[in-house]
Amino acid sequence: MSTAFSDEEISAVKTRYPGLKRTGSGTVEGTLEMDAVYDGKPLKDSFQVRITATNPNSSRVPALYEIGGRTEVIAEKLGLTDLRTLHRNKDGTVCVCVKQIEKRKFPPSSDLFVFVEELAVPYLYGLVHYEHHRIWPWGDYSHGSMGLLEFYAEDTTPQTVEDIAEVLPSMRKDLNWKEYHKQLRKPSAERSCLCGSGKPFRVCHKKAWQGLLHLRSEMLRLGLDFSSLFDGIKK
Ligand SMILES: [Zn+2]
């Protein structure tokens, strides 16, 4: 991923979103006039955003920040105490999609326009939808590592070593990574859930439990070594 946006990228984005301006070599900022349709339902809205070429949470996609205070207003209106429910990270970035989808939505050499159209606008659409209906318009994954596991419960596309090597570092950042590691080595449906609720894993976060089993079977098929997961992925 480049750390700067090219002039061509900026002008392509400004053609459709004239309220966005370059404020640094790798930063655009301003008003994004959203006018999107999903599943036959049009939504129009306006957001103050910042998009940066570098992303603290991804080496693949740019970072999106909603900087107009809208996320906080929605959280307050809905009585949400944790902004992560709206997929806002502590560092202010938002999770525009689950890690495993990044490559599909934003293939290598994608430009800023692709990011805005395929990831930023859909996220903002989802946010407004959530504000009105308390549900994301498409399936939702839990925030963070649990969501990465839930993904594997539904998507059973054969994984490559590279796919898994891209996902595990994010999982390793989880405070509860030791438990993830234990579960990957020797799964137990009855051990307390990875979310820390104390309930059995298979009862509390059923989809994540199923996803863990699928991820594990893929890792076994690929011959990945579970004992070295702490250091990095090795064959
Ligand atoms: Zn749980």
Coordinates of C-alpha atoms and ligand atoms in Angstrom, one line a residue:
M1 CA 0.0 0.0 0.0
S2 CA 1.3 3.4 -0.9
T3 CA 1.6 6.1 1.8
A4 CA 0.4 8.9 -0.5
F5 CA -2.5 9.4 -2.8
S6 CA -1.8 10.3 -6.4
D7 CA -3.2 13.4 -8.2
E8 CA -5.2 11.1 -10.4
E9 CA -6.8 9.3 -7.4
I10 CA -7.7 12.6 -5.8
S11 CA -9.3 14.1 -8.9
A12 CA -11.3 10.8 -9.5
V13 CA -12.7 11.0 -6.0
K14 CA -13.4 14.7 -6.2
T15 CA -15.4 14.2 -9.4
R16 CA -18.0 12.2 -7.4
Y17 CA -17.4 13.7 -4.0
P18 CA -16.4 17.4 -4.4
G19 CA -16.5 18.0 -0.7
L20 CA -13.4 15.9 -0.1
K21 CA -10.1 17.8 -0.3
R22 CA -6.5 16.8 -0.1
T23 CA -5.0 17.9 3.3
G24 CA -1.7 16.0 3.1
S25 CA 0.1 13.7 0.7
G26 CA -1.7 10.7 2.1
T27 CA -4.8 12.4 3.6
V28 CA -8.1 13.6 2.3
E29 CA -10.7 15.3 4.5
G30 CA -14.0 17.0 4.2
T31 CA -17.7 16.4 3.6
L32 CA -18.7 13.1 2.0
E33 CA -22.2 13.4 0.5
M34 CA -23.5 9.9 0.6
D35 CA -26.1 8.9 -1.9
A36 CA -26.2 5.1 -1.9
V37 CA -28.7 2.3 -2.6
Y38 CA -28.6 -1.1 -1.0
D39 CA -31.2 -3.8 -1.5
G40 CA -33.4 -1.3 -3.3
K41 CA -33.3 1.2 -0.3
P42 CA -31.8 4.6 -1.1
L43 CA -30.1 6.6 1.6
K44 CA -28.7 10.1 1.5
D45 CA -26.7 11.7 4.2
S46 CA -23.6 13.8 4.8
F47 CA -20.5 12.9 6.8
Q48 CA -17.4 14.7 7.9
V49 CA -14.6 12.2 7.2
R50 CA -10.8 11.8 7.0
I51 CA -9.2 9.1 4.9
T52 CA -5.5 8.3 5.3
A53 CA -3.4 6.1 3.0
T54 CA -1.8 4.5 6.0
N55 CA -3.9 2.5 8.4
P56 CA -2.8 1.4 11.9
N57 CA -5.0 -1.7 11.5
S58 CA -4.3 -2.8 8.0
S59 CA -1.4 -3.0 5.6
R60 CA -3.9 -3.3 2.8
V61 CA -6.6 -0.7 2.9
P62 CA -6.6 3.0 3.8
A63 CA -8.1 4.2 7.0
L64 CA -11.5 5.9 7.4
Y65 CA -12.3 8.3 10.3
E66 CA -15.7 9.8 10.9
I67 CA -14.7 13.1 12.4
G68 CA -18.0 15.0 12.6
G69 CA -19.1 13.5 15.9
R70 CA -21.9 11.7 14.2
T71 CA -20.9 8.3 15.6
E72 CA -21.0 9.6 19.1
V73 CA -24.4 11.1 18.5
I74 CA -25.8 7.8 17.2
A75 CA -24.2 5.9 20.1
E76 CA -25.8 8.3 22.6
K77 CA -29.2 8.2 20.9
L78 CA -29.2 4.4 21.0
G79 CA -27.7 4.1 24.5
L80 CA -24.5 2.4 23.3
T81 CA -21.7 2.7 25.8
D82 CA -19.1 1.1 23.6
L83 CA -18.4 2.7 20.2
R84 CA -17.0 -0.6 19.0
T85 CA -20.6 -1.7 18.6
L86 CA -20.5 0.8 15.7
H87 CA -17.2 -0.7 14.6
R88 CA -15.2 2.4 15.8
N89 CA -11.8 1.5 17.1
K90 CA -10.1 3.1 20.0
D91 CA -7.7 4.9 17.7
G92 CA -10.6 6.5 15.8
T93 CA -10.5 4.4 12.7
V94 CA -13.5 2.4 11.8
C95 CA -13.6 -1.3 10.7
V96 CA -15.0 -0.9 7.2
C97 CA -15.1 -4.7 6.8
V98 CA -13.9 -7.9 8.3
K99 CA -10.2 -8.5 7.6
Q100 CA -10.8 -11.6 5.4
I101 CA -12.9 -9.5 3.0
E102 CA -10.3 -6.7 2.5
K103 CA -8.6 -8.5 -0.4
R104 CA -11.9 -9.1 -2.2
K105 CA -13.2 -5.6 -1.8
F106 CA -9.8 -3.9 -2.3
P107 CA -7.6 -6.0 -4.5
P108 CA -3.9 -5.0 -4.8
S109 CA -3.4 -1.8 -6.8
S110 CA -6.9 -0.6 -6.0
D111 CA -7.1 3.2 -5.8
L112 CA -8.7 5.7 -3.4
F113 CA -11.9 5.8 -5.4
V114 CA -12.4 2.0 -5.0
F115 CA -11.9 2.5 -1.2
V116 CA -14.5 5.2 -1.0
E117 CA -17.1 3.4 -3.2
E118 CA -16.6 -0.2 -2.0
L119 CA -15.7 0.3 1.7
A120 CA -16.2 3.8 3.0
V121 CA -19.6 4.6 1.6
P122 CA -21.0 1.1 2.4
Y123 CA -19.8 1.5 6.0
L124 CA -21.5 4.9 6.3
Y125 CA -24.7 3.5 4.8
G126 CA -24.6 0.7 7.3
L127 CA -24.1 3.3 10.1
V128 CA -27.2 5.2 9.1
H129 CA -29.1 2.0 8.7
Y130 CA -28.0 1.0 12.2
E131 CA -29.1 4.3 13.6
H132 CA -32.6 3.8 12.2
H133 CA -33.1 0.1 12.7
R134 CA -30.5 -1.0 15.2
I135 CA -29.2 -3.6 12.8
W136 CA -26.6 -3.6 10.0
P137 CA -28.2 -4.0 6.6
W138 CA -26.0 -7.0 5.8
G139 CA -24.8 -9.7 8.2
D140 CA -22.8 -8.3 11.1
Y141 CA -19.7 -9.8 12.7
S142 CA -18.7 -9.1 16.3
H143 CA -16.0 -6.5 16.6
G144 CA -12.4 -7.7 16.7
S145 CA -11.1 -11.2 16.9
M146 CA -14.4 -12.8 17.6
G147 CA -15.7 -11.4 14.2
L148 CA -12.7 -13.0 12.5
L149 CA -13.7 -16.4 13.8
E150 CA -17.4 -15.8 13.0
F151 CA -16.4 -15.1 9.4
Y152 CA -15.1 -18.7 9.0
A153 CA -18.5 -20.1 10.2
E154 CA -20.1 -18.7 7.1
D155 CA -17.4 -18.5 4.5
T156 CA -15.8 -21.8 3.8
T157 CA -13.7 -20.7 0.9
P158 CA -10.5 -22.8 1.0
Q159 CA -7.8 -20.7 2.7
T160 CA -4.2 -20.4 1.7
V161 CA -1.2 -20.1 4.1
E162 CA -1.1 -16.4 3.0
D163 CA -4.8 -15.9 3.9
I164 CA -4.3 -17.3 7.3
A165 CA -1.0 -15.5 7.9
E166 CA -2.9 -12.2 7.2
V167 CA -5.6 -12.9 9.8
L168 CA -3.7 -14.4 12.7
P169 CA -1.7 -11.3 13.6
S170 CA -4.9 -9.4 14.2
M171 CA -6.1 -12.2 16.3
R172 CA -2.9 -12.3 18.2
K173 CA -3.5 -8.7 19.3
D174 CA -6.5 -9.8 21.3
L175 CA -6.0 -9.5 25.0
N176 CA -7.4 -13.1 25.3
W177 CA -5.0 -14.5 22.6
K178 CA -3.7 -17.2 25.0
E179 CA -7.2 -18.6 25.1
Y180 CA -7.6 -18.4 21.3
H181 CA -4.3 -20.3 21.0
K182 CA -5.5 -22.9 23.4
Q183 CA -8.7 -23.4 21.6
L184 CA -7.0 -23.7 18.2
R185 CA -4.6 -26.3 19.5
K186 CA -7.2 -28.3 21.4
P187 CA -10.8 -27.0 20.9
S188 CA -13.3 -27.4 23.7
A189 CA -16.9 -26.3 23.3
E190 CA -17.4 -26.4 27.1
R191 CA -14.5 -24.1 28.1
S192 CA -15.6 -20.6 28.8
C193 CA -16.1 -18.3 25.9
L194 CA -13.3 -16.3 24.3
C195 CA -15.4 -13.1 25.0
G196 CA -14.8 -13.6 28.7
S197 CA -18.5 -14.1 29.6
G198 CA -17.7 -17.3 31.5
K199 CA -20.4 -19.2 29.6
P200 CA -19.5 -22.2 27.5
F201 CA -18.0 -21.2 24.2
R202 CA -20.5 -23.1 22.0
V203 CA -23.5 -21.5 23.9
C204 CA -22.2 -17.9 24.2
H205 CA -20.7 -17.3 20.7
K206 CA -21.9 -20.2 18.7
K207 CA -20.9 -18.8 15.3
A208 CA -17.4 -18.1 16.5
W209 CA -17.1 -21.6 17.9
Q210 CA -18.1 -23.1 14.5
G211 CA -15.7 -20.7 12.8
L212 CA -12.8 -21.7 15.1
L213 CA -13.4 -25.3 14.1
H214 CA -13.3 -24.4 10.4
L215 CA -10.2 -22.3 10.8
R216 CA -8.5 -25.1 12.7
S217 CA -9.4 -27.7 10.0
E218 CA -8.0 -25.4 7.3
M219 CA -4.8 -24.9 9.3
L220 CA -4.5 -28.7 9.7
R221 CA -5.1 -29.2 6.0
L222 CA -2.4 -26.7 5.2
G223 CA 0.0 -28.4 7.6
L224 CA 0.5 -25.3 9.8
D225 CA 2.3 -25.7 13.0
F226 CA 0.1 -24.7 16.0
S227 CA 3.0 -24.7 18.5
S228 CA 4.7 -21.8 16.6
L229 CA 1.6 -19.6 16.5
F230 CA 3.0 -17.4 19.2
D231 CA 6.0 -16.3 17.2
G232 CA 4.5 -16.1 13.8
I233 CA 3.2 -18.5 11.2
K234 CA 5.5 -21.2 10.1
K235 CA 5.1 -24.3 8.0
Ligands
ZN1 ZN -19.1 -15.2 24.3

